[in-house]
Short mmCIF file of C-alpha atoms in Angstrom, two decimals:
data_model
loop_
_atom_site.label_atom_id
_atom_site.label_comp_id
_atom_site.label_asym_id
_atom_site.label_seq_id
_atom_site.Cartn_x
_atom_site.Cartn_y
_atom_site.Cartn_z
CA MET A 76 -22.00 1.72 -8.61
CA THR A 77 -25.68 1.46 -9.58
CA SER A 78 -27.94 3.45 -11.85
CA ASP A 79 -31.03 5.34 -10.68
CA GLN A 80 -33.06 2.21 -11.37
CA GLY A 81 -30.79 0.14 -9.15
CA GLU A 82 -29.29 -1.80 -12.06
CA SER A 83 -25.56 -2.44 -12.24
CA VAL A 84 -23.71 -0.16 -14.63
CA LYS A 85 -21.47 -1.89 -17.16
CA TRP A 86 -18.21 0.03 -17.36
CA SER A 87 -16.20 0.61 -20.50
CA THR A 88 -12.82 2.28 -20.80
CA GLY A 89 -14.56 5.62 -21.09
CA PRO A 90 -13.00 9.07 -21.44
CA LEU A 91 -9.91 10.04 -19.45
CA TYR A 92 -10.47 13.23 -17.45
CA SER A 93 -7.67 15.23 -15.84
CA ARG A 94 -6.94 14.35 -12.23
CA HIS A 95 -6.88 17.29 -9.81
CA PRO A 96 -3.55 17.06 -7.91
CA ALA A 97 -4.86 19.27 -5.10
CA THR A 98 -7.54 16.73 -4.17
CA ASP A 99 -5.57 13.61 -5.12
CA PRO A 100 -1.89 14.22 -4.27
CA GLN A 101 -1.17 10.52 -3.70
CA GLY A 102 -2.50 9.41 -7.08
CA VAL A 103 -5.39 7.33 -5.78
CA PHE A 104 -6.83 7.44 -9.30
CA VAL A 105 -5.20 7.53 -12.72
CA GLY A 106 -7.88 9.81 -14.10
CA GLY A 107 -10.18 12.48 -12.75
CA LYS A 108 -13.94 12.57 -12.40
CA ASN A 109 -16.36 13.79 -15.04
CA PRO A 110 -16.40 17.57 -14.36
CA SER A 111 -20.19 17.62 -14.49
CA LEU A 112 -20.32 15.33 -11.43
CA ILE A 113 -17.77 16.98 -9.16
CA GLU A 114 -19.99 19.62 -7.56
CA SER A 115 -23.13 17.48 -7.28
CA ASP A 116 -21.24 14.52 -5.80
CA PHE A 117 -19.70 16.78 -3.17
CA GLU A 118 -23.02 18.42 -2.31
CA ASN A 119 -24.68 15.01 -2.02
CA GLY A 120 -21.89 13.67 0.16
CA ILE A 121 -20.97 10.72 -2.04
CA ALA A 122 -17.72 9.14 -3.15
CA ARG A 123 -17.56 7.82 -6.70
CA LEU A 124 -15.00 5.13 -7.51
CA GLY A 125 -14.48 2.59 -10.27
CA GLY A 126 -14.23 2.37 -14.01
CA PHE A 127 -11.13 1.84 -16.10
CA TRP A 128 -9.47 5.16 -15.20
CA ARG A 129 -10.90 5.36 -11.68
CA GLN A 130 -9.74 2.08 -10.18
CA PRO A 131 -8.52 3.10 -6.72
CA SER A 132 -4.98 2.58 -5.53
CA TYR A 133 -5.42 1.08 -2.08
CA GLU A 134 -1.97 2.25 -1.03
CA GLY A 135 -2.73 5.77 -2.19
CA ALA A 136 -6.16 5.78 -0.56
CA TYR A 137 -4.87 4.75 2.86
CA LEU A 138 -1.94 7.15 2.58
CA THR A 139 -4.35 9.98 1.82
CA ALA A 140 -6.68 9.05 4.68
CA ALA A 141 -3.79 8.85 7.14
CA THR A 142 -2.45 12.22 6.02
CA LEU A 143 -5.83 13.92 6.40
CA LEU A 144 -6.47 12.40 9.82
CA VAL A 145 -3.07 13.45 11.16
CA GLU A 146 -3.60 16.94 9.74
CA GLN A 147 -6.95 17.08 11.53
CA GLY A 148 -5.32 16.13 14.82
CA ARG A 149 -2.68 18.81 14.31
CA ALA A 150 -5.35 21.42 13.54
CA ARG A 151 -7.35 20.47 16.66
CA GLY A 152 -4.33 20.58 18.93
CA SER A 153 -4.41 16.91 20.00
CA PHE A 154 -3.47 13.59 18.43
CA ASP A 155 -4.89 11.49 21.28
CA GLU A 156 -8.41 11.06 19.93
CA ILE A 157 -7.27 10.13 16.43
CA GLY A 158 -4.26 8.09 17.54
CA LEU A 159 -5.69 4.61 17.07
CA PRO A 160 -7.37 5.06 13.68
CA ALA A 161 -4.45 7.13 12.38
CA PHE A 162 -2.01 4.41 13.41
CA TYR A 163 -4.19 1.76 11.80
CA LEU A 164 -4.33 3.67 8.51
CA GLN A 165 -0.56 4.21 8.58
CA ARG A 166 0.11 0.58 9.41
CA HIS A 167 -2.22 -0.74 6.73
CA ALA A 168 -0.68 1.57 4.15
CA ALA A 169 2.75 0.20 5.08
CA GLU A 170 1.51 -3.40 4.79
CA LEU A 171 0.01 -2.71 1.38
CA ILE A 172 3.26 -1.13 0.16
CA LEU A 173 5.30 -4.11 1.37
CA LYS A 174 2.99 -6.58 -0.33
CA ARG A 175 2.90 -4.55 -3.53
CA LEU A 176 6.70 -4.73 -3.78
CA LEU A 177 6.72 -8.39 -2.76
CA ASN A 178 4.29 -9.17 -5.56
CA TRP A 179 6.58 -7.49 -8.10
CA CYS A 180 9.53 -9.58 -6.88
CA LEU A 181 7.56 -12.82 -7.03
CA GLU A 182 6.40 -12.05 -10.57
CA ILE A 183 9.99 -11.29 -11.59
CA ILE A 184 11.10 -14.68 -10.24
CA GLU A 185 8.26 -16.46 -12.04
CA ASN A 186 9.10 -14.65 -15.27
CA ARG A 187 12.76 -15.61 -14.95
CA ASN A 188 11.72 -19.22 -14.46
CA GLN A 189 9.77 -19.13 -17.73
CA ILE A 190 12.89 -18.37 -19.74
CA THR A 191 15.21 -20.61 -17.72
CA SER A 192 15.75 -24.34 -18.07
CA PRO A 193 13.80 -26.35 -15.46
CA GLY A 194 16.97 -27.38 -13.66
CA GLN A 195 17.89 -23.75 -13.03
CA ALA A 196 14.46 -22.55 -11.89
CA ILE A 197 14.41 -20.39 -8.77
CA LYS A 198 12.46 -22.00 -5.94
CA ILE A 199 10.30 -19.60 -3.94
CA PRO A 200 10.11 -20.58 -0.24
CA SER A 201 6.54 -21.20 0.94
CA ARG A 202 6.99 -18.68 3.77
CA VAL A 203 7.92 -15.99 1.26
CA ARG A 204 4.98 -16.73 -1.02
CA GLY A 205 2.62 -17.02 1.94
CA SER A 206 3.57 -13.55 3.15
CA LEU A 207 1.75 -12.04 0.19
CA TYR A 208 -1.71 -13.13 1.32
CA ASP A 209 -1.59 -14.79 4.74
CA GLU A 210 0.86 -12.70 6.76
CA HIS A 211 0.21 -9.48 8.68
CA ASN A 212 3.37 -9.25 10.77
CA LEU A 213 5.26 -6.40 9.12
CA ARG A 214 8.69 -7.64 10.14
CA GLN A 215 8.00 -11.04 8.61
CA ILE A 216 6.67 -9.48 5.41
CA MET A 217 9.79 -7.30 5.28
CA ARG A 218 12.00 -10.39 5.65
CA SER A 219 10.08 -12.10 2.87
CA LEU A 220 10.42 -9.04 0.65
CA LYS A 221 14.18 -8.90 1.15
CA ARG A 222 14.47 -12.63 0.46
CA ALA A 223 12.32 -12.35 -2.67
CA ALA A 224 14.30 -9.34 -3.91
CA LYS A 225 17.54 -11.28 -3.53
CA LEU A 226 16.11 -14.31 -5.36
CA ALA A 227 14.87 -11.99 -8.10
CA GLY A 228 18.32 -10.45 -8.49
CA GLU A 229 17.11 -7.05 -7.31
CA GLN A 230 18.50 -4.56 -4.80
CA ASP A 231 17.32 -4.59 -1.21
CA PRO A 232 14.36 -2.27 -0.51
CA PRO A 233 15.38 1.25 0.59
CA ASP A 234 16.35 1.73 4.23
CA CYS A 235 13.46 4.14 4.77
CA LEU A 236 11.04 1.21 4.35
CA THR A 237 12.88 -0.88 6.94
CA GLN A 238 12.89 2.09 9.33
CA LEU A 239 9.13 2.56 8.90
CA VAL A 240 8.49 -1.12 9.64
CA GLU A 241 10.63 -0.95 12.77
CA THR A 242 8.89 2.19 14.05
CA ILE A 243 5.46 0.63 13.59
CA SER A 244 6.50 -2.73 15.04
CA SER A 245 8.03 -1.12 18.11
CA VAL A 246 4.64 0.40 18.97
CA GLU A 247 2.09 -2.34 18.37
CA ALA A 248 1.49 -5.22 20.75
CA THR A 249 0.12 -7.44 17.96
CA PRO A 250 -0.60 -6.96 14.24
CA HIS A 251 -4.29 -6.48 15.12
CA TRP A 252 -3.81 -4.24 18.15
CA SER A 253 -4.98 -1.02 16.50
CA ARG A 254 -8.21 -2.59 15.18
CA TYR A 255 -9.53 -4.68 18.07
CA ARG A 256 -9.58 -4.06 21.79
CA VAL A 257 -9.39 -7.80 22.52
CA ASP A 258 -7.10 -10.13 20.59
CA SER A 259 -7.09 -13.78 21.66
CA ARG A 260 -3.60 -14.15 20.20
CA SER A 261 -2.17 -11.40 22.40
CA SER A 262 -0.32 -12.09 25.62
CA GLN A 263 -1.76 -8.82 26.95
CA PRO A 264 -5.57 -9.20 26.77
CA LYS A 265 -6.11 -6.24 29.12
CA LEU A 266 -3.46 -3.99 27.64
CA TRP A 267 -5.26 -0.68 28.13
CA GLU A 268 -5.99 -1.30 31.81
CA THR A 269 -2.33 -1.52 32.72
CA THR A 270 -0.36 0.32 30.06
CA GLU A 271 -0.09 3.85 28.71
CA MET A 272 0.84 3.70 25.04
CA VAL A 273 2.67 6.40 23.10
CA ILE A 274 2.00 6.43 19.35
CA PRO A 275 4.29 8.72 17.30
CA VAL A 276 1.66 9.44 14.66
CA ALA A 277 3.36 12.60 13.33
CA THR A 278 6.74 10.88 13.01
CA LEU A 279 5.13 7.87 11.40
CA GLN A 280 3.40 10.07 8.85
CA ARG A 281 6.69 11.72 7.90
CA GLN A 282 8.30 8.31 7.50
CA LEU A 283 5.35 7.04 5.47
CA ASP A 284 5.46 10.07 3.19
CA LEU A 285 9.19 9.49 2.62
CA VAL A 286 8.55 5.85 1.75
CA ALA A 287 5.79 6.82 -0.67
CA SER A 288 8.14 9.30 -2.35
CA ASP A 289 11.21 7.05 -2.58
CA VAL A 290 9.63 3.64 -3.05
CA LEU A 291 6.37 3.91 -5.00
CA ALA A 292 6.28 4.72 -8.70
CA ARG A 293 4.61 8.07 -9.47
CA SER A 294 5.52 8.21 -13.14
CA LEU A 295 7.24 5.96 -15.65
CA ASP A 296 10.47 7.95 -15.53
CA ASP A 297 11.02 8.46 -11.80
CA GLU A 298 13.85 6.67 -9.98
CA SER A 299 11.72 4.87 -7.41
CA TYR A 300 12.39 1.35 -6.18
CA GLU A 301 9.11 0.18 -7.67
CA ASN A 302 10.04 1.52 -11.10
CA ALA A 303 13.30 -0.44 -10.96
CA LEU A 304 11.29 -3.60 -10.28
CA TYR A 305 8.88 -2.74 -13.07
CA SER A 306 11.74 -2.22 -15.51
CA THR A 307 13.06 -5.72 -14.80
CA TRP A 308 9.57 -7.20 -15.00
CA ALA A 309 8.84 -5.50 -18.34
CA GLY A 310 12.13 -6.67 -19.82
CA LEU A 311 11.40 -10.25 -18.82
CA MET A 312 7.87 -10.05 -20.23
CA ALA A 313 9.33 -8.90 -23.55
CA ALA A 314 11.79 -11.81 -23.51
CA ILE A 315 8.96 -14.26 -22.81
CA GLU A 316 6.93 -12.92 -25.72
CA GLU A 317 9.90 -13.27 -28.05
CA SER A 318 10.74 -16.81 -26.96
#
């Protein structure tokens, strides 16, 4: 964000405004916008993000965008024209969710290692760690997540997440198929000339919404999978501080 003079604005924690659940059902932001800016920002066609309470949740943002695009297709009576971008948004949201959970598991393992004797430290396979930043194949990231959860002493991710990954993976030719027409890594460089693809965008959105509800933490007291990971992580952090 810049000021009227084009100078960077230095953010502080700032006041916490109420978030409007009607415009932010996925919790993209922790806090709401300054009420004095809501109407003028909308009239001027601008999006305002950033600041301590307005750091965007990427998972929530892509979930919201996918939801709105699918709703637009439903309202227009056709999903064909929005099929590719809707699928990309859904897929990227799924990838972000997987990596968010994987990161929790890796941090739990690292925390356990800090309070464990060196000879009992848990070794994280390079393929598992690499999935956090270098991998885009959803099935591989899912395998790494399950492996990391086991090493961390946590439960397997909910079945709804595995089902979402399988639905997405059964559609795409490559992990980059929905973004680029030509992919040098694909064995089908002229896919669209020879193949009619069917993308179940409405089904995918229902599955994605279920995952968001059952897996992602919405409050500190919900029974989501992420909150279970957070509880373990927080307990280990407390043990580290006491040691």
